[in-house]
Tab-separated table of N, CA and C in Angstrom:
chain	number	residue	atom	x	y	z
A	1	UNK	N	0.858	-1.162	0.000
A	1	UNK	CA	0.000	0.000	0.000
A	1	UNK	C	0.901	1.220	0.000
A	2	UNK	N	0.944	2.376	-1.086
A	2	UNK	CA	1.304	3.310	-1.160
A	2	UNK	C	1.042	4.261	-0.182
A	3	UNK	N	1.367	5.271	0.210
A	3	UNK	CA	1.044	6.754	0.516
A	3	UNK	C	0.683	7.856	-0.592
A	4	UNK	N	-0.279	8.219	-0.969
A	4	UNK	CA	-0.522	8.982	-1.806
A	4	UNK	C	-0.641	10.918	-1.494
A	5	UNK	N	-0.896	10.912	-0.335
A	5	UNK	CA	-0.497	12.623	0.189
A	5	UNK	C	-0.283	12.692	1.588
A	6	UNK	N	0.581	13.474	2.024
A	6	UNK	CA	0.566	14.029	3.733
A	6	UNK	C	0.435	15.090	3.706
A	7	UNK	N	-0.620	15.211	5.026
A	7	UNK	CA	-0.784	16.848	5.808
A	7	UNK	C	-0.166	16.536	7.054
A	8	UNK	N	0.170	17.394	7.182
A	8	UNK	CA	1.039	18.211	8.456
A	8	UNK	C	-0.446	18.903	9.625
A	9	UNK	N	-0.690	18.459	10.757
A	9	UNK	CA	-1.752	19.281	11.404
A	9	UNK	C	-0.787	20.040	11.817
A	10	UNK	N	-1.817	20.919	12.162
A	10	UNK	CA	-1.402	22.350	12.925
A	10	UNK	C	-1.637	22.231	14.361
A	11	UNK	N	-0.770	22.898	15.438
A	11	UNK	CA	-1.022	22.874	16.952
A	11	UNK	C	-2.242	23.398	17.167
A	12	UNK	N	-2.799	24.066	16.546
A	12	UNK	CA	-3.779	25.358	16.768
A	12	UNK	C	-5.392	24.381	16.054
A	13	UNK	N	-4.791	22.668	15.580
A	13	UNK	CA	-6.004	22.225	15.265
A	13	UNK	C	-7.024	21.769	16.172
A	14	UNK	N	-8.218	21.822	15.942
A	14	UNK	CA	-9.287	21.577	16.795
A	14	UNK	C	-10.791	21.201	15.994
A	15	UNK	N	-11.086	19.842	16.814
A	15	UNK	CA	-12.537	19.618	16.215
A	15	UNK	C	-13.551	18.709	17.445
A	16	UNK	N	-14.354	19.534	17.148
A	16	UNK	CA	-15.397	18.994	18.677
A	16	UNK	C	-16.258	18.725	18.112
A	17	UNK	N	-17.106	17.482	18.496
A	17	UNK	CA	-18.579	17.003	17.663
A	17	UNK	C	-19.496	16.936	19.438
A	18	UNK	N	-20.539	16.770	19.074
A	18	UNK	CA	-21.428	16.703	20.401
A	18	UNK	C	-21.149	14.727	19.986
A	19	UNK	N	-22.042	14.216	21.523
A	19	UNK	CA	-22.396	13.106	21.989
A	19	UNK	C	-23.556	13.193	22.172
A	20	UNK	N	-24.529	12.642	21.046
A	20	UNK	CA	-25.897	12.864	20.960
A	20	UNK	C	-26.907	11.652	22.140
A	21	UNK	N	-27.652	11.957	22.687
A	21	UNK	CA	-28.357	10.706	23.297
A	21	UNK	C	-29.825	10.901	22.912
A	22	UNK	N	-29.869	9.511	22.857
A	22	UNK	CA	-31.984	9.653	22.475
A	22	UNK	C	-32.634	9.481	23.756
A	23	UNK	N	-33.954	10.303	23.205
A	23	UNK	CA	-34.573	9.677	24.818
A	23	UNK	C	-36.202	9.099	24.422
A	24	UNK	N	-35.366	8.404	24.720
A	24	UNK	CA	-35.848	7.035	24.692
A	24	UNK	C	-35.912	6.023	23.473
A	25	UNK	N	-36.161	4.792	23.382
A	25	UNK	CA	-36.556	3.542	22.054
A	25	UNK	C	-37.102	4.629	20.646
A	26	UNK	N	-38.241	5.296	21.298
A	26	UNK	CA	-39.187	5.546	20.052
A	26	UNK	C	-39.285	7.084	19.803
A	27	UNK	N	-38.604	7.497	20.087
A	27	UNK	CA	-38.123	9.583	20.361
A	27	UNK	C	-37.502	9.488	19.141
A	28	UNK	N	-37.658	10.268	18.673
A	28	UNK	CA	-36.918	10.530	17.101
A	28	UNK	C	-35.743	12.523	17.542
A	29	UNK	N	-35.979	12.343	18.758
A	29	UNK	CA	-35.733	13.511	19.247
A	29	UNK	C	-34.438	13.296	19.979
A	30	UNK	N	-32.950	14.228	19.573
A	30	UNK	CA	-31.878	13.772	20.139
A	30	UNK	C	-31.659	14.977	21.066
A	31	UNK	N	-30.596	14.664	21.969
A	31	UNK	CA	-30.400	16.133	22.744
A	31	UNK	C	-28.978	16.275	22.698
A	32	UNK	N	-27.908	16.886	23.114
A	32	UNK	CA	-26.433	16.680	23.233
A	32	UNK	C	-27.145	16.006	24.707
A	33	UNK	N	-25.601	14.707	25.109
A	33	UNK	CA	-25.224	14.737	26.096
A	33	UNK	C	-24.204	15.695	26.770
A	34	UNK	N	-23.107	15.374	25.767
A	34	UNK	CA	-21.710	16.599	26.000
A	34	UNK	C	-21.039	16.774	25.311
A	35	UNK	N	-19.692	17.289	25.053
A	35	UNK	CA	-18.976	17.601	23.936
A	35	UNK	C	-18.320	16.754	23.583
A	36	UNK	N	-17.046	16.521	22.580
A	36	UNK	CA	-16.271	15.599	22.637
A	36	UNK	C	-15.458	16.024	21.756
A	37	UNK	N	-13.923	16.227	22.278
A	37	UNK	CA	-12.325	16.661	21.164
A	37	UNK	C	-12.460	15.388	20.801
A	38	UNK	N	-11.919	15.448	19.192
A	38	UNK	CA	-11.750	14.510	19.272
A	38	UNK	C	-10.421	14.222	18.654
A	39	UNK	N	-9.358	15.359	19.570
A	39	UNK	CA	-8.308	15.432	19.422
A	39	UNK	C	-7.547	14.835	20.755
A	40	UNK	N	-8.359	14.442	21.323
A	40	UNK	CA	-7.965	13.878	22.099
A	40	UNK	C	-7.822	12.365	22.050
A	41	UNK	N	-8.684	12.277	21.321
A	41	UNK	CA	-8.439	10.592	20.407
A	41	UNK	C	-7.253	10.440	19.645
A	42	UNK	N	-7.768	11.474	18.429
A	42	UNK	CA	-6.733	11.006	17.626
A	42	UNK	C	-5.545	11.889	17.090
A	43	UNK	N	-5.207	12.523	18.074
A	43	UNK	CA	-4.114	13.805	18.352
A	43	UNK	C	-3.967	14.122	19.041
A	44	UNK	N	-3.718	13.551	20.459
A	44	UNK	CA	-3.410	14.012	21.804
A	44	UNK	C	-2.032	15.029	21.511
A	45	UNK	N	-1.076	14.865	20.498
A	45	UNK	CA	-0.397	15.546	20.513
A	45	UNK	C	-0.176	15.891	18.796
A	46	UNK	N	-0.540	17.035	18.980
A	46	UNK	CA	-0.657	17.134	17.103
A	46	UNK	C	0.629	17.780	16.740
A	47	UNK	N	1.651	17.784	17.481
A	47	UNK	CA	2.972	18.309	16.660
A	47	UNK	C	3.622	17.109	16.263
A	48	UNK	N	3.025	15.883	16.695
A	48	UNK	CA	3.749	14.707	16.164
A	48	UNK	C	2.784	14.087	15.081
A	49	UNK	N	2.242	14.228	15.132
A	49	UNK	CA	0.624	13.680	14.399
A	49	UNK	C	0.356	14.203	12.815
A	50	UNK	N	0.638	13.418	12.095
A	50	UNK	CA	-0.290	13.861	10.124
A	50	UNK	C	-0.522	12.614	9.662
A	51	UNK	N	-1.016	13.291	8.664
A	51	UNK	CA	-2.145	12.312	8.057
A	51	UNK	C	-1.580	11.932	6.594
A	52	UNK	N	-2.278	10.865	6.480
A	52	UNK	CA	-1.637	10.155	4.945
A	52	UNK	C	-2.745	9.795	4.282
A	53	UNK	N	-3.178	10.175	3.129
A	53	UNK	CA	-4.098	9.233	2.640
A	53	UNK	C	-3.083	8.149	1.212
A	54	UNK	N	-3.629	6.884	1.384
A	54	UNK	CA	-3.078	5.855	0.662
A	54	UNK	C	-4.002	5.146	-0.217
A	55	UNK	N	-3.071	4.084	-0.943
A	55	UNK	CA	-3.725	3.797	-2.342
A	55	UNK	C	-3.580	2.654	-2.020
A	56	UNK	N	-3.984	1.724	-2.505
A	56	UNK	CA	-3.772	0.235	-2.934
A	56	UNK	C	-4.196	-0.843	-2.005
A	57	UNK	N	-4.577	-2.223	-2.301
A	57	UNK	CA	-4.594	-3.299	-1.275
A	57	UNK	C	-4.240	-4.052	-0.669
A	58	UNK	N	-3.006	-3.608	0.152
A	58	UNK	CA	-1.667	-4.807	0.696
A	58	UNK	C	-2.153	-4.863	2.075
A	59	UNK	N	-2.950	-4.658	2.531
A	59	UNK	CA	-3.021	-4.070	4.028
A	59	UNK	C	-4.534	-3.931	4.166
A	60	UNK	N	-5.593	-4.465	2.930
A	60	UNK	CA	-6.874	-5.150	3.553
A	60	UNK	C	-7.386	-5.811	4.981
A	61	UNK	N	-6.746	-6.999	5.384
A	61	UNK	CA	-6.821	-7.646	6.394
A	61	UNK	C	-6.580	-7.016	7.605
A	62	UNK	N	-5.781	-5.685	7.547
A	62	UNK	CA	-6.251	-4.637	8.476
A	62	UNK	C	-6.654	-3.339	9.087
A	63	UNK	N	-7.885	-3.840	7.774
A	63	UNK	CA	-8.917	-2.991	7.813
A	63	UNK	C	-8.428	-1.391	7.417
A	64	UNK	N	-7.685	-1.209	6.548
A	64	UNK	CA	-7.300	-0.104	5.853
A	64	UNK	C	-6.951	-0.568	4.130
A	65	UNK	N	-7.934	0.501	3.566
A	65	UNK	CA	-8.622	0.071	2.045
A	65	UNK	C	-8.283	1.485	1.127
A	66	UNK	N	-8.015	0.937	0.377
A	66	UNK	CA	-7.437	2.195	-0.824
A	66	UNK	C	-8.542	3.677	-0.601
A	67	UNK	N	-7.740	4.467	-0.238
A	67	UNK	CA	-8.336	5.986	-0.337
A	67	UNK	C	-8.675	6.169	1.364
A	68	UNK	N	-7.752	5.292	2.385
A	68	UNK	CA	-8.448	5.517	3.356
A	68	UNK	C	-7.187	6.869	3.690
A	69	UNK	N	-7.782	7.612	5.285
A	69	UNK	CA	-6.709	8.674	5.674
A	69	UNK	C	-5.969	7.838	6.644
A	70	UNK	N	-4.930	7.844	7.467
A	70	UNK	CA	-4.440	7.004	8.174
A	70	UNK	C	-3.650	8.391	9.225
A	71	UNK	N	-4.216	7.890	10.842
A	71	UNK	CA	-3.700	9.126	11.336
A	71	UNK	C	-1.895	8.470	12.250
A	72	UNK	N	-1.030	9.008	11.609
A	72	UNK	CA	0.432	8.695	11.959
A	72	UNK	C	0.931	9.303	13.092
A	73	UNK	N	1.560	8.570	14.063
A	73	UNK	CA	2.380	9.421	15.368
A	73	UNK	C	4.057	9.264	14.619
A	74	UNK	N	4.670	10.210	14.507
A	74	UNK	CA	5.942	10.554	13.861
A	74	UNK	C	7.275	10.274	14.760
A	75	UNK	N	5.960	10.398	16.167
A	75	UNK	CA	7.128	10.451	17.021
A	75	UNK	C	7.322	9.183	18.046
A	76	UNK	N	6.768	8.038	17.313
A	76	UNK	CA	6.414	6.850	18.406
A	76	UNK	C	7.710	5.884	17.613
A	77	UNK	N	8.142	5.058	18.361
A	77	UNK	CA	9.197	4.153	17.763
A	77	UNK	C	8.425	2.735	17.617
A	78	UNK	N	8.877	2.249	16.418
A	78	UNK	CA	7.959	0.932	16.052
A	78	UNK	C	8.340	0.172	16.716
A	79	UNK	N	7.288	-1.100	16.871
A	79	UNK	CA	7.699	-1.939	18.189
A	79	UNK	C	7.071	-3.034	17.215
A	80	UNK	N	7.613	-4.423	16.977
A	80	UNK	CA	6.805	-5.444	16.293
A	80	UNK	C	5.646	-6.211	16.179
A	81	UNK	N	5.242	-6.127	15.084
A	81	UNK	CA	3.667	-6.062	14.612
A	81	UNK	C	2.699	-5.163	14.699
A	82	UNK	N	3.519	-3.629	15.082
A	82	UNK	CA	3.122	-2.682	14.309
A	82	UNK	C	2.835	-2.123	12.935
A	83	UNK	N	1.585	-1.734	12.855
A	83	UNK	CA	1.419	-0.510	11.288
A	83	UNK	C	2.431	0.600	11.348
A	84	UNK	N	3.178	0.459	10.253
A	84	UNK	CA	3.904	1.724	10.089
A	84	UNK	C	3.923	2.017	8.290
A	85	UNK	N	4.579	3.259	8.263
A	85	UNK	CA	4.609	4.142	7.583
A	85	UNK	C	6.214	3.872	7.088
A	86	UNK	N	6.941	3.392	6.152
A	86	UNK	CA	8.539	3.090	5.509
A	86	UNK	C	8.596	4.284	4.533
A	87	UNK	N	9.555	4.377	4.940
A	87	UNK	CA	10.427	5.006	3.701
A	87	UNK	C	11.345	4.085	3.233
A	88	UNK	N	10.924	3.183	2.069
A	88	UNK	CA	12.230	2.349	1.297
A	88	UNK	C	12.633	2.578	0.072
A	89	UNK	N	13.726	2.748	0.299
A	89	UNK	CA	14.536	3.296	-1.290
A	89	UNK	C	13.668	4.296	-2.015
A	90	UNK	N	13.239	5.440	-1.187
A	90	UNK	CA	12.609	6.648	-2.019
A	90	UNK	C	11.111	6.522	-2.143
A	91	UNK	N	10.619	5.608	-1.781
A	91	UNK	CA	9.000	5.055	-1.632
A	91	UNK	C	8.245	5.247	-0.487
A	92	UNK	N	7.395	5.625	-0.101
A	92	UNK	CA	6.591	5.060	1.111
A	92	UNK	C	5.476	4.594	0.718
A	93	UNK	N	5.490	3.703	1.950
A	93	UNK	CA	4.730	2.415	1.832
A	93	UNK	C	4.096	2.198	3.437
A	94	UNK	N	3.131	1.858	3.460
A	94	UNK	CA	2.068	1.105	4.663
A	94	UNK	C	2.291	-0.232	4.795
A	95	UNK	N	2.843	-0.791	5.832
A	95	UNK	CA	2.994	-2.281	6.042
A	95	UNK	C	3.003	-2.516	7.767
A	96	UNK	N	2.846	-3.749	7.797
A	96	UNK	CA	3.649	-3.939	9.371
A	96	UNK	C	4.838	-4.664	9.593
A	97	UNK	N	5.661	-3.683	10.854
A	97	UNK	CA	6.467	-3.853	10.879
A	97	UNK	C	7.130	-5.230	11.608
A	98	UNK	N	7.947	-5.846	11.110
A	98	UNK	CA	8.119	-7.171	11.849
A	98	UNK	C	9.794	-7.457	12.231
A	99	UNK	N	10.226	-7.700	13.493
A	99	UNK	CA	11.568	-8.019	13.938
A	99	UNK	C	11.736	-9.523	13.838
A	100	UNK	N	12.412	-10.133	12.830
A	100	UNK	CA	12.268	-11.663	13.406
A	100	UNK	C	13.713	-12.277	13.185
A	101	UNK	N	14.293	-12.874	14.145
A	101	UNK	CA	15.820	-13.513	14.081
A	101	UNK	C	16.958	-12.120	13.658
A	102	UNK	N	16.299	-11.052	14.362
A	102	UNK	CA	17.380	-10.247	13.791
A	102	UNK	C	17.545	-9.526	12.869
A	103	UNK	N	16.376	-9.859	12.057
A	103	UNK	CA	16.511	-9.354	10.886
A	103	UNK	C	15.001	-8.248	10.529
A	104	UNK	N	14.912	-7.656	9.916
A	104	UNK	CA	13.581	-6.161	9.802
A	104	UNK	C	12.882	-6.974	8.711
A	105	UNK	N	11.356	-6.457	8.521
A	105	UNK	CA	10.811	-7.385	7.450
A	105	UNK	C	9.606	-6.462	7.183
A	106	UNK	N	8.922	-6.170	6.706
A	106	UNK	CA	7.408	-5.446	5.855
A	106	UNK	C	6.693	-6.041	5.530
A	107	UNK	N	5.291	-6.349	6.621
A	107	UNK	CA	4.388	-7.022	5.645
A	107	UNK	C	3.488	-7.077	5.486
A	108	UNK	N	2.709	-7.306	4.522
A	108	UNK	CA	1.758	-7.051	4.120
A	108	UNK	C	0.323	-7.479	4.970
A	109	UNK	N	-1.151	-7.086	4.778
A	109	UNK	CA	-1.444	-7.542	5.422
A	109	UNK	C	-2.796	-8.299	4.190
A	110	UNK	N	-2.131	-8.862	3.266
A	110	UNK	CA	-3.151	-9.320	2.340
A	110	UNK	C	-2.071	-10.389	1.580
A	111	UNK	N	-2.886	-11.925	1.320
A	111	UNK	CA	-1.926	-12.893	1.374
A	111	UNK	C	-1.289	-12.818	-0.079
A	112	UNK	N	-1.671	-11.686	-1.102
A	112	UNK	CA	-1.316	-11.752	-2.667
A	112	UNK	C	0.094	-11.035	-2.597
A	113	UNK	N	0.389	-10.490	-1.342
A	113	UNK	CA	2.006	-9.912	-1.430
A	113	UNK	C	2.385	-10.484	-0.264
A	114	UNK	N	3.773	-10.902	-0.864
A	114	UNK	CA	4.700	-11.173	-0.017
A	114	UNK	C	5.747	-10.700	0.634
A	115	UNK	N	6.186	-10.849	1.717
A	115	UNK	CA	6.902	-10.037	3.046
A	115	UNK	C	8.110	-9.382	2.235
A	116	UNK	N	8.324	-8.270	2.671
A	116	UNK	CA	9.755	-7.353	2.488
A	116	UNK	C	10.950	-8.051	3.553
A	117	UNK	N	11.574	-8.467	3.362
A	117	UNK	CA	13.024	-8.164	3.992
A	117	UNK	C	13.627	-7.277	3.437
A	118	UNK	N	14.338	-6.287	4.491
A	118	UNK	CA	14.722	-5.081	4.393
A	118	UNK	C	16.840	-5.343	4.221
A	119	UNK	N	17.353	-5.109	3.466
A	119	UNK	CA	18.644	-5.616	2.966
A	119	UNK	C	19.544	-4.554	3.214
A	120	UNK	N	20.511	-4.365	4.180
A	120	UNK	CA	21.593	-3.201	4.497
A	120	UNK	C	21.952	-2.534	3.706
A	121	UNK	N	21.622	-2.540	2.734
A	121	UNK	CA	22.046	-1.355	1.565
A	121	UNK	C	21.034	-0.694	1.298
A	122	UNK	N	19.686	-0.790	1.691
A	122	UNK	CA	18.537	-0.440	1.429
A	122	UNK	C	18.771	1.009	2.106
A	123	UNK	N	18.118	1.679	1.289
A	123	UNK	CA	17.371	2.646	2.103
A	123	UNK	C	16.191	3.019	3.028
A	124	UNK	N	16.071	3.097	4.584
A	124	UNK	CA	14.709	2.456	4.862
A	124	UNK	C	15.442	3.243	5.869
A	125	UNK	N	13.820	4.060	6.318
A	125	UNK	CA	13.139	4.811	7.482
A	125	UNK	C	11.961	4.318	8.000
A	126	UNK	N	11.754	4.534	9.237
A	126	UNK	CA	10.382	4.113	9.921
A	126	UNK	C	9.834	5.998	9.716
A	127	UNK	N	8.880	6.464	9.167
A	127	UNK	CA	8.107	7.428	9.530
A	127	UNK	C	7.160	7.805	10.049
A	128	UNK	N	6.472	6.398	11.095
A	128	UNK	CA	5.671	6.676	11.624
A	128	UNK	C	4.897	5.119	12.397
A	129	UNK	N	3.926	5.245	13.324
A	129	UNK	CA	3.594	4.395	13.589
A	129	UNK	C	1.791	4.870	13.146
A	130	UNK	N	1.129	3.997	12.618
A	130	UNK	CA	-0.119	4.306	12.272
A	130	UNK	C	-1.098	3.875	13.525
A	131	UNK	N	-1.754	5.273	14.008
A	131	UNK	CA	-2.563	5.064	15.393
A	131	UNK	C	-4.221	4.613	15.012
A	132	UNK	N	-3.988	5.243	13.687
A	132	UNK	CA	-5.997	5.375	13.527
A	132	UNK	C	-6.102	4.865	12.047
A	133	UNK	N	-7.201	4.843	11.367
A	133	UNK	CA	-7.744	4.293	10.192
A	133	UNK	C	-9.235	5.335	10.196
A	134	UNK	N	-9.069	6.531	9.042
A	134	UNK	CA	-10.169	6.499	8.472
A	134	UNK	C	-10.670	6.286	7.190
A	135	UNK	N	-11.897	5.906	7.493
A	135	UNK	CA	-12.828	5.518	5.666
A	135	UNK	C	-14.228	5.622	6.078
A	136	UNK	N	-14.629	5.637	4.814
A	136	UNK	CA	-15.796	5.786	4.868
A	136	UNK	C	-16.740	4.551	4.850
A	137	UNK	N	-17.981	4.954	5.033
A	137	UNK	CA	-18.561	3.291	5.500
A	137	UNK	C	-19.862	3.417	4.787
C-alpha cells in the first residue's frame, strides 16, 4: 500500500462534535449529552501527528482500504507487529512492521504480497507508527 499525500496538522487544530443521546426507544428527538475533542483521540499531541491518505490493497486484512486517511504518530518508535509508515529506497509504503531472528521485514497484510526483507544497503526509514484508520462506510 502506497502513501498517496501528507498533511502536516497544525497545533492550533481543533474539532469537537457533540455526543448525541436519544430519549428514549421511540423519540426521534436527540439532545447533546456533552462535547467531545476529538483530538484527544486522535491527536493528543498534534505536533507529532499527520495524516496520509493511501492507495492500494496490501493491508486489507487490516482494515485499511485504498483511499483511506491514516492518522500517523511521527514520534512513536515501532515496536513489532506494528502498522507503520517506511520510507524504502525513495517510496513510502504502509505495512507492518516485523523483527524476526534479527533481521527487519514489511508485511503485508493481504496474502497476494509477499513479506519485504529489508537488505543493508537499502534505504529504509520508519516514519511513523499508524494510530488510527479512516474511511468511509
Amino acid at each position: 500500500m502506497k502513501v498517496k499525500k501528507i498533511v502536516e496538522l497544525k497545533s492550533t487544530f481543533s474539532f469537537e462534535a457533540p455526543i448525541l443521546k436519544a430519549e428514549g426507544l421511540n423519540s426521534s428527538s436527540m439532545n447533546i449529552a456533552q462535547m467531545f475533542d476529538l483530538n484527544s483521540v486522535l491527536a493528543p499531541n498534534p505536533d507529532s501527528i499527520y495524516l496520509v491518505r493511501v492507495t492500494g490493497e496490501s493491508m486489507i486484512n487490516e482494515g485499511i482500504f485504498d483511499g483511506d486517511i491514516l492518522v500517523v504518530n511521527k514520534s512513536e518508535q515501532p515496536k513489532d507487529g506494528k502498522v507503520v509508515i517506511a520510507s524504502l529506497n525513495g517510496e513510502m509504503a504502509v505495512k507492518t512492521y516485523r523483527q524476526i531472528e534479527g533481521k527487519t521485514y514489511l508485511f503485508s497484510a493481504n496474502e497476494k504480497f509477499l513479506p519485504i526483507e529489508i537488505l543493508p544497503f537499502w534505504q529504509f526509514d520508519i516514519q511513523g507508527v499508524v494510530k488510527h484508520v479512516i474511511h468511509n462506510v
